[in-house]
Amino acid sequence: MRGAGLSALAVVGVLALSACSAPDGGPEGAAAQATEVAGTVTYWDTSDPKAEGPVYEELIKAFQADHPKVKVNHVYVAFGEAQAKFTAAAAAGKDAPDVLRIDGGAIPALATAEAIAPLDGTAALHDEPDFLPGPLDTTVYRDHVYGAPQVTDTLALLYNKALLTKAGVAHPPKTWAELKATGRAVKAKTGADGLYLNTGAYFFLPFLYGEGTDWVDADNKKITVTSPKVAAAIHTAQDLIASGAAVKPNFADLYGGMQTAFKEGKVAMVINGPWSVADAQSGPAFKNKANLGIAPVPAGASGTAGAPTGGQNLVVYARSQNSAAAYEFIRFLNSSESQAKAAAKNGTLPTRASAYTEEVKENATIAGFQPVLAIARARPAVAKGGELYTPFETNLGRILQGKVGVQRGLDDTARQYHGILTDYTAG
């Protein structure tokens, strides 16, 4: 992986120096290339038009002012429809945009279909070392970089400070064993539940990463979901529920049940991302917004903690007739200066170290999640990776509801995985 050589300590060091870094996408830098590119760039944007769009529209206007020979055709596309719509257009060789904003998990499938172009050495990856390792790793497939990370996110342990204090807990738990003790203390001393265990596949990944494992080993093309480490992760979840440290989830509404319980103060801890903070703070438990704490997810038996890297990347259509303009458009839209501006307006997490300016870090959510990014890791680079979530989530639900045993549920998952990943062997 591209970012593997940059340690968490190095990232912190780079962030500390970011206030002194010169922006790489300002008018001076853009002006040098303004006369070199021309054409029309069609951009499919999956950001929310109302909540996120205004700042990007402002940046696009600034780009066009600096590049008078380039016209940007800015089109909003629904996030849930973007990948299928783009894939169909690319396959037909008609009406595909030059630039697409897409979830990092889609990169392997789009690259395998030869729908997007490698960006190695292009202006789209200008100042590549400034990208944080985690977000950059989500763009790498078969030793090439296929995307420029625009915004990132991950999962953290969100907690109700008042409930933990009332339970006599001085700091958020750093391991699952500590979380078990904390959850039981919260239940005994406050009446609220400790952890709301969302067993959605994405939200369960910290349990797997804490054991040093995953559903599959993409490098060696092996299905590892039946391994003892995956079973250990599930046993940890079972123990949290059985001990009373975690409330058994509402399997009919995993996310909604978690959010409602947390913002109403019925549960002290949840595992969730930065997108959930505003909603949580709309509830009575967080009338005082400072009552919401953000910490890294707990570590498992491996002694390390980990959470999945999420976020949105900018990619270029493989057969774009305006690739030079497309690369320059991405360079400008994704510069440190542009990312910092978008973060300050939208509260999103930048993917560039230098974009974490003092102004950006005035946002408590960004400041809280910034150190959490150090333990975030890319999900396996599998072309059909998106199809692996439902089988695991369905069988995990059956296991935790007592309908099947752990090994039986994992064996059933593996059988489904073999039908998806036909060239993979058993791990």
Tab-separated table of C-alpha atoms in Angstrom, residues 106-260:
chain	number	residue	atom	x	y	z
A	106	ALA	CA	-15.953	1.295	-5.713
A	107	ILE	CA	-12.388	1.769	-6.969
A	108	PRO	CA	-11.498	-1.941	-7.462
A	109	ALA	CA	-14.662	-2.664	-9.454
A	110	LEU	CA	-14.280	0.397	-11.672
A	111	ALA	CA	-10.587	-0.287	-12.238
A	112	THR	CA	-11.228	-3.944	-13.069
A	113	ALA	CA	-13.849	-2.869	-15.608
A	114	GLU	CA	-11.247	-0.473	-17.088
A	115	ALA	CA	-13.769	2.323	-16.618
A	116	ILE	CA	-11.332	4.660	-14.835
A	117	ALA	CA	-7.792	5.720	-15.630
A	118	PRO	CA	-4.699	5.339	-13.403
A	119	LEU	CA	-3.703	8.734	-12.054
A	120	ASP	CA	-0.052	7.951	-11.330
A	121	GLY	CA	2.150	10.875	-12.321
A	122	THR	CA	-0.728	13.147	-13.356
A	123	ALA	CA	-1.641	16.598	-12.054
A	124	ALA	CA	-4.589	15.000	-10.262
A	125	LEU	CA	-2.133	13.638	-7.674
A	126	HIS	CA	-0.177	16.860	-7.301
A	127	ASP	CA	1.813	16.809	-4.036
A	128	GLU	CA	0.907	13.151	-3.448
A	129	PRO	CA	2.971	12.843	-0.206
A	130	ASP	CA	0.613	15.360	1.432
A	131	PHE	CA	-2.281	12.885	1.269
A	132	LEU	CA	-2.911	10.964	4.478
A	133	PRO	CA	-1.925	7.288	4.093
A	134	GLY	CA	-5.360	5.855	4.941
A	135	PRO	CA	-7.382	7.776	2.351
A	136	LEU	CA	-4.692	7.313	-0.294
A	137	ASP	CA	-4.680	3.563	0.260
A	138	THR	CA	-8.377	3.426	-0.685
A	139	THR	CA	-7.432	4.518	-4.203
A	140	VAL	CA	-4.748	1.885	-4.825
A	141	TYR	CA	-5.531	-1.209	-6.867
A	142	ARG	CA	-2.991	-3.545	-8.451
A	143	ASP	CA	-0.143	-1.148	-7.699
A	144	HIS	CA	-1.735	1.869	-9.386
A	145	VAL	CA	-3.514	4.895	-7.936
A	146	TYR	CA	-6.949	5.303	-9.500
A	147	GLY	CA	-8.374	8.148	-7.456
A	148	ALA	CA	-7.560	11.388	-5.678
A	149	PRO	CA	-9.017	11.323	-2.140
A	150	GLN	CA	-11.299	14.317	-1.590
A	151	VAL	CA	-12.876	13.725	1.838
A	152	THR	CA	-12.395	10.918	4.340
A	153	ASP	CA	-14.067	9.407	7.370
A	154	THR	CA	-13.793	6.453	9.703
A	155	LEU	CA	-15.464	4.948	12.750
A	156	ALA	CA	-14.804	6.053	16.309
A	157	LEU	CA	-16.143	5.351	19.777
A	158	LEU	CA	-18.625	8.140	20.474
A	159	TYR	CA	-19.564	8.473	24.122
A	160	ASN	CA	-21.709	10.423	26.565
A	161	LYS	CA	-19.216	12.108	28.880
A	162	ALA	CA	-21.784	12.738	31.626
A	163	LEU	CA	-22.839	9.091	31.795
A	164	LEU	CA	-19.263	7.842	31.971
A	165	THR	CA	-18.466	10.369	34.697
A	166	LYS	CA	-21.551	9.367	36.664
A	167	ALA	CA	-20.438	5.736	36.375
A	168	GLY	CA	-17.040	6.647	37.817
A	169	VAL	CA	-15.188	6.073	34.550
A	170	ALA	CA	-12.308	8.527	34.083
A	171	HIS	CA	-11.537	7.887	30.391
A	172	PRO	CA	-13.115	6.104	27.413
A	173	PRO	CA	-12.206	2.406	27.152
A	174	LYS	CA	-9.140	1.510	25.110
A	175	THR	CA	-9.823	-2.238	24.808
A	176	TRP	CA	-12.926	-4.389	24.490
A	177	ALA	CA	-12.215	-5.700	27.992
A	178	GLU	CA	-12.236	-2.136	29.329
A	179	LEU	CA	-15.407	-1.420	27.384
A	180	LYS	CA	-17.075	-4.409	29.020
A	181	ALA	CA	-16.193	-3.059	32.471
A	182	THR	CA	-17.282	0.451	31.502
A	183	GLY	CA	-20.584	-0.744	30.078
A	184	ARG	CA	-21.429	-2.718	33.194
A	185	ALA	CA	-20.513	0.233	35.406
A	186	VAL	CA	-22.759	2.539	33.383
A	187	LYS	CA	-25.659	0.076	33.663
A	188	ALA	CA	-25.206	-0.397	37.403
A	189	LYS	CA	-24.726	3.237	38.367
A	190	THR	CA	-26.816	5.201	35.856
A	191	GLY	CA	-29.518	2.837	34.605
A	192	ALA	CA	-28.546	3.567	31.013
A	193	ASP	CA	-27.110	0.861	28.788
A	194	GLY	CA	-23.375	0.786	28.111
A	195	LEU	CA	-22.820	0.119	24.384
A	196	TYR	CA	-25.365	-0.101	21.607
A	197	LEU	CA	-23.927	-2.857	19.445
A	198	ASN	CA	-24.719	-2.126	15.809
A	199	THR	CA	-24.085	-5.415	14.019
A	200	GLY	CA	-24.200	-3.918	10.547
A	201	ALA	CA	-21.273	-5.378	8.597
A	202	TYR	CA	-19.418	-2.071	8.183
A	203	PHE	CA	-19.883	-1.158	11.845
A	204	PHE	CA	-18.617	-4.569	12.962
A	205	LEU	CA	-15.275	-4.224	11.180
A	206	PRO	CA	-13.497	-2.764	14.278
A	207	PHE	CA	-14.131	-6.088	16.027
A	208	LEU	CA	-12.397	-7.932	13.166
A	209	TYR	CA	-9.559	-5.437	12.897
A	210	GLY	CA	-9.019	-5.652	16.656
A	211	GLU	CA	-8.241	-9.341	16.143
A	212	GLY	CA	-5.950	-8.585	13.220
A	213	THR	CA	-8.192	-10.162	10.615
A	214	ASP	CA	-10.732	-9.518	7.853
A	215	TRP	CA	-13.329	-11.387	5.813
A	216	VAL	CA	-10.869	-12.012	2.986
A	217	ASP	CA	-7.162	-11.808	2.229
A	218	ALA	CA	-7.136	-9.953	-1.081
A	219	ASP	CA	-3.370	-10.200	-1.581
A	220	ASN	CA	-3.448	-13.994	-1.521
A	221	LYS	CA	-7.007	-14.431	-2.823
A	222	LYS	CA	-8.207	-16.344	0.213
A	223	ILE	CA	-11.533	-16.321	2.032
A	224	THR	CA	-10.698	-15.971	5.723
A	225	VAL	CA	-14.144	-15.419	7.214
A	226	THR	CA	-14.125	-18.856	8.884
A	227	SER	CA	-10.853	-18.223	10.717
A	228	PRO	CA	-10.536	-18.500	14.521
A	229	LYS	CA	-9.832	-14.765	14.663
A	230	VAL	CA	-13.171	-13.896	13.057
A	231	ALA	CA	-14.855	-16.298	15.457
A	232	ALA	CA	-13.045	-14.597	18.358
A	233	ALA	CA	-14.384	-11.206	17.223
A	234	ILE	CA	-17.924	-12.563	17.291
A	235	HIS	CA	-17.381	-14.159	20.701
A	236	THR	CA	-16.336	-10.720	21.982
A	237	ALA	CA	-19.632	-9.258	20.771
A	238	GLN	CA	-21.602	-12.134	22.271
A	239	ASP	CA	-19.870	-11.622	25.604
A	240	LEU	CA	-20.607	-7.896	25.635
A	241	ILE	CA	-24.312	-8.611	25.197
A	242	ALA	CA	-24.426	-11.563	27.608
A	243	SER	CA	-22.620	-9.607	30.326
A	244	GLY	CA	-25.017	-6.686	30.111
A	245	ALA	CA	-22.283	-4.311	28.926
A	246	ALA	CA	-24.028	-3.918	25.563
A	247	VAL	CA	-27.694	-3.806	24.715
A	248	LYS	CA	-28.921	-6.341	22.184
A	249	PRO	CA	-29.576	-4.420	18.953
A	250	ASN	CA	-32.862	-3.928	17.189
A	251	PHE	CA	-32.123	-6.112	14.191
A	252	ALA	CA	-35.019	-4.559	12.261
A	253	ASP	CA	-33.452	-1.082	12.473
A	254	LEU	CA	-29.789	-1.356	13.415
A	255	TYR	CA	-28.696	2.188	12.650
A	256	GLY	CA	-31.879	4.011	13.618
A	257	GLY	CA	-32.158	2.136	16.891
A	258	MET	CA	-28.575	2.989	17.765
A	259	GLN	CA	-28.923	6.686	16.953
A	260	THR	CA	-32.188	7.121	18.840
